[in-house]
CSV table of C-alpha atoms in Angstrom, one decimal:
chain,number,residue,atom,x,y,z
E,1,UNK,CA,0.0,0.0,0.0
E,2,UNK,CA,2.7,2.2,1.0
E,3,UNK,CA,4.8,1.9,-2.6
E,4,UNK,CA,1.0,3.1,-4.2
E,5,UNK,CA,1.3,6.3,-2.1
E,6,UNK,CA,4.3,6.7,-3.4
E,7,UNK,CA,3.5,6.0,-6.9
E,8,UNK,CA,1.0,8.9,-6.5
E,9,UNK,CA,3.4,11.1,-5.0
E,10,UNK,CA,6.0,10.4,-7.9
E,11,UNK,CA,3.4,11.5,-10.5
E,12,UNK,CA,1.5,14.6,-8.9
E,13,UNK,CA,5.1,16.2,-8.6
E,14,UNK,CA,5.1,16.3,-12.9
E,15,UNK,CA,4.2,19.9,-14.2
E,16,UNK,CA,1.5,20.7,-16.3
E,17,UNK,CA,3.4,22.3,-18.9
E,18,UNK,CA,5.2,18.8,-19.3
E,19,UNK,CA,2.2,17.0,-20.5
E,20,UNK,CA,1.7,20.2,-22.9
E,21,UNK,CA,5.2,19.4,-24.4
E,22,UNK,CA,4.3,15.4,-24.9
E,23,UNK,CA,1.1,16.3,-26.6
E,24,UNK,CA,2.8,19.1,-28.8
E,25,UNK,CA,5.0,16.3,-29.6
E,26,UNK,CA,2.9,14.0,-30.1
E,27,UNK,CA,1.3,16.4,-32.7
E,28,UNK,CA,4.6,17.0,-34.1
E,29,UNK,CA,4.9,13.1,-34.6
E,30,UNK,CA,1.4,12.8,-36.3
E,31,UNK,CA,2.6,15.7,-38.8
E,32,UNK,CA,6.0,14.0,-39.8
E,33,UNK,CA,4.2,10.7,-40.8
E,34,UNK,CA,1.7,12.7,-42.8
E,35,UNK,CA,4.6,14.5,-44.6
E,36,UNK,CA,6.3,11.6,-45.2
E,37,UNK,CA,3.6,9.5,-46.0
E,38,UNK,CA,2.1,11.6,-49.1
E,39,UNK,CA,4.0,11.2,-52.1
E,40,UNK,CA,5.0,14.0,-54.4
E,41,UNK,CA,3.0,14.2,-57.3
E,42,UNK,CA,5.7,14.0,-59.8
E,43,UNK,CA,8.5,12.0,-58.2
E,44,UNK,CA,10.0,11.4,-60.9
E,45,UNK,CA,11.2,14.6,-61.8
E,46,UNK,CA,12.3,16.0,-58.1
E,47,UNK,CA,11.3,14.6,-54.8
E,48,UNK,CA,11.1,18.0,-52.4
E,49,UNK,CA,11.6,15.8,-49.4
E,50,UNK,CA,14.4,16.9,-47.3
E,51,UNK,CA,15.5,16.2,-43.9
E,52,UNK,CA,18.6,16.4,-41.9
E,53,UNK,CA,19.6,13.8,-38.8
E,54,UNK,CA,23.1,13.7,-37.4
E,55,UNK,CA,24.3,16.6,-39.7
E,56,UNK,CA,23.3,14.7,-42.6
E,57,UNK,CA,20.8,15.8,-45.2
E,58,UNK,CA,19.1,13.3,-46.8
E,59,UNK,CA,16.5,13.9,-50.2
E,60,UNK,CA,13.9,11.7,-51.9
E,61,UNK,CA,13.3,8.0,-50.5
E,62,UNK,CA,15.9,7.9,-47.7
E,63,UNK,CA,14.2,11.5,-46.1
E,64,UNK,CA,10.7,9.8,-46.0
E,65,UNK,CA,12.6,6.5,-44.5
E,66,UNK,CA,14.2,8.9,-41.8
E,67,UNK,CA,10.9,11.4,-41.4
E,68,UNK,CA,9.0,8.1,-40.3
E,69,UNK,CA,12.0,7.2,-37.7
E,70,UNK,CA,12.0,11.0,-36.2
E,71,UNK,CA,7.8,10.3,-36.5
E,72,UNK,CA,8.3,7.2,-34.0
E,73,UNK,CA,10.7,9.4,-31.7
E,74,UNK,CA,8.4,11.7,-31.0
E,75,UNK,CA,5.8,9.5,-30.4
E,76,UNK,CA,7.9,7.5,-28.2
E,77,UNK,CA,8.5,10.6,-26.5
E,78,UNK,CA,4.7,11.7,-26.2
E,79,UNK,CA,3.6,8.5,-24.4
E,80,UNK,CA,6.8,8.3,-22.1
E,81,UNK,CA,6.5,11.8,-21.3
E,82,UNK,CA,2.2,12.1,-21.2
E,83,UNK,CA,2.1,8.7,-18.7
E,84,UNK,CA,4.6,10.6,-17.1
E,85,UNK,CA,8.0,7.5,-17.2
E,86,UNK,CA,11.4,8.7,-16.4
E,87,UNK,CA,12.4,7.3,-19.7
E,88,UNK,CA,10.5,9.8,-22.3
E,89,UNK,CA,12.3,12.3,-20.3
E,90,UNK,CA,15.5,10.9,-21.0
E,91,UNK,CA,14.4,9.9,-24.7
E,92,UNK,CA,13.0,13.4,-25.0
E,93,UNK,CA,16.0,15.5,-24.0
E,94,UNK,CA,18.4,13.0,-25.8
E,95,UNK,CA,16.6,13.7,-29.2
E,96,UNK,CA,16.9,17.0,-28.4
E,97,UNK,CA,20.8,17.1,-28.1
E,98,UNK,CA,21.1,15.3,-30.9
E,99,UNK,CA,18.9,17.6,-32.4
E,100,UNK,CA,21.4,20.6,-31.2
E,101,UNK,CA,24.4,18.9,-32.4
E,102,UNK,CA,22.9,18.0,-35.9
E,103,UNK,CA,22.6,21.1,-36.3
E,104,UNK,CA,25.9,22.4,-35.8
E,105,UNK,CA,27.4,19.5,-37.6
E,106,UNK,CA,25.3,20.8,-40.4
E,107,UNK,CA,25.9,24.1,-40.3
E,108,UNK,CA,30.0,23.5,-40.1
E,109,UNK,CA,30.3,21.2,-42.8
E,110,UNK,CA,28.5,23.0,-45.0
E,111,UNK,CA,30.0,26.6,-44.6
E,112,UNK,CA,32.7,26.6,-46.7
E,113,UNK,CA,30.2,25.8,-49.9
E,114,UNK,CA,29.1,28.8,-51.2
E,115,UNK,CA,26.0,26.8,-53.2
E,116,UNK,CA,24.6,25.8,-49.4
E,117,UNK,CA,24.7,29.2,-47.8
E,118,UNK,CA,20.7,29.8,-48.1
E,119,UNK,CA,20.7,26.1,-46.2
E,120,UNK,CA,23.2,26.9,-43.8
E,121,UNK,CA,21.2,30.0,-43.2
E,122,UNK,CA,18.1,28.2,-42.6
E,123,UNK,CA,19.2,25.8,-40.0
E,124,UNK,CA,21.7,28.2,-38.3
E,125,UNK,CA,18.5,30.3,-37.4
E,126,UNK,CA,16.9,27.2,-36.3
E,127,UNK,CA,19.4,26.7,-33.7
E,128,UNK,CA,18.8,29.1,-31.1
E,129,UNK,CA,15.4,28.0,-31.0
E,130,UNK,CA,16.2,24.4,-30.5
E,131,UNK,CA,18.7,25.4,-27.9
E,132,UNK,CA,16.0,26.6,-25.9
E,133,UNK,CA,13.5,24.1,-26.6
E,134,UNK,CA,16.7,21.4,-24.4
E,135,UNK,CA,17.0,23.8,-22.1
E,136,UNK,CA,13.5,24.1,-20.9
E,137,UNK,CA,12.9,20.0,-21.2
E,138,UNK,CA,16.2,20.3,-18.9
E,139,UNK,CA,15.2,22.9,-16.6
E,140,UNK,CA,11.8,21.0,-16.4
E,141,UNK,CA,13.4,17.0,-16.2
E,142,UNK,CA,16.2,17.5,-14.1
E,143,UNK,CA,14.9,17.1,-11.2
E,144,UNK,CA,12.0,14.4,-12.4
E,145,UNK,CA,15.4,12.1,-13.9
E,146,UNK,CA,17.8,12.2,-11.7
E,147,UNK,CA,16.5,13.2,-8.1
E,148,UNK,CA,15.4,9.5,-6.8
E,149,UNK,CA,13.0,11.3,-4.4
E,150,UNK,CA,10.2,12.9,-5.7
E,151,UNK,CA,9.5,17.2,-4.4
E,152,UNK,CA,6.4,15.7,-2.8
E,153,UNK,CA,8.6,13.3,-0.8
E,154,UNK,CA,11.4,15.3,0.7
E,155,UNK,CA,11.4,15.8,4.2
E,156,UNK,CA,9.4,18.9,5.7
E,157,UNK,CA,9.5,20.1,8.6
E,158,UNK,CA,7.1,19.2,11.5
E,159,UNK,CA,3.8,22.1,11.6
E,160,UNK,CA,4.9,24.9,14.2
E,161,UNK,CA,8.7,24.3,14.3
E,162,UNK,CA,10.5,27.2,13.1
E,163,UNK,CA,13.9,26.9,11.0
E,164,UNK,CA,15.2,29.6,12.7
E,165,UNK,CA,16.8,28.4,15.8
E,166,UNK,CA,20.0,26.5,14.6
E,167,UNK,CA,21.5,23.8,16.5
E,168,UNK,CA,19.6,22.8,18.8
E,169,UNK,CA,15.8,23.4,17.4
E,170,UNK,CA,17.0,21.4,14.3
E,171,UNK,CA,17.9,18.4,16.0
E,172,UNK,CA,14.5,18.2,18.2
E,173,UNK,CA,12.5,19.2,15.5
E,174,UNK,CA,14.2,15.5,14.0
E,175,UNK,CA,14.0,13.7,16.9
E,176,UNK,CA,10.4,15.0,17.3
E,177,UNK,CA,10.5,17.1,20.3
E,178,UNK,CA,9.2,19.9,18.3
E,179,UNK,CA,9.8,22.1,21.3
């Protein structure tokens, strides 16, 4: 009974705004399938698909393979993340590193050609943006990954015991003298 309790506990201590972020990504999933999914109406010709992943840009087939993996990332992330597991936390800001860093592999090995500028522009702007997308899914998980004890859980003070007497309040405040 107790380890239910605590079950509870562990999942009221997830923010709001963090079940916002799975269903946005869930969302975000849905729409790379689509994209990926509809073919172009003249493939022969020119297949406008294009996606990067790892600082690689990939066109035609390949970039609708690799839209449906990122499609099943971000779903992965929206049910780790909405049923609230440790896990699509982890999943969630790993993505978005990777994310981070594709982008700057990107960006660097495409510099020097003068042809890829207006691409280089592109996702260089893009990369502020996804810098602060990691930090907020880092400001927001840190604590919810790697703290074993829930907020909920930690220790509290007993009602009526003031923190301001050092020493000696402290220590009967914790051995329950309260006085």
């Amino acid at each position: 009974m107790k380890s239910n309790r605590q079950s509870d506990r562990l999942q009221a201590a997830w923010p709001f705004d963090l079940r916002v972020f799975a269903v946005m990504a869930g969302l975000w999933g849905v729409c790379l399938a689509i994209i990926a999914s509809i073919p172009a109406i003249d493939v022969d010709l020119v297949d406008p698909i294009e996606t990067i992943f790892a600082g690689v840009r990939f066109n035609g087939y390949d970039a609708r393979l690799v839209l449906m993996v990122e499609a099943g990332i971000f779903a992965a992330i929206a049910v780790g993340v909405f049923f609230r597991q440790r896990w699509g936390l982890l999943l969630a800001l790993c993505y978005m590193v990777e994310v981070v860093m594709s982008h700057l592999v990107f960006v660097i090995a495409y510099l020097p050609m003068r042809s890829e500028w207006e691409n280089v522009r592109a996702v260089a702007s893009q990369g502020p943006m996804m810098v602060l997308i990691t930090l907020y899914l880092w400001i927001r998980a840190c604590d919810l990954i790697f703290d074993p004890t829930a907020p909920d859980e930690r220790p509290r003070p007993a009602p009526g015991v003031s923190r301001a007497n050092t020493g000696r309040g402290d220590v009967a405040a914790l051995a329950g003298g309260g006085k």
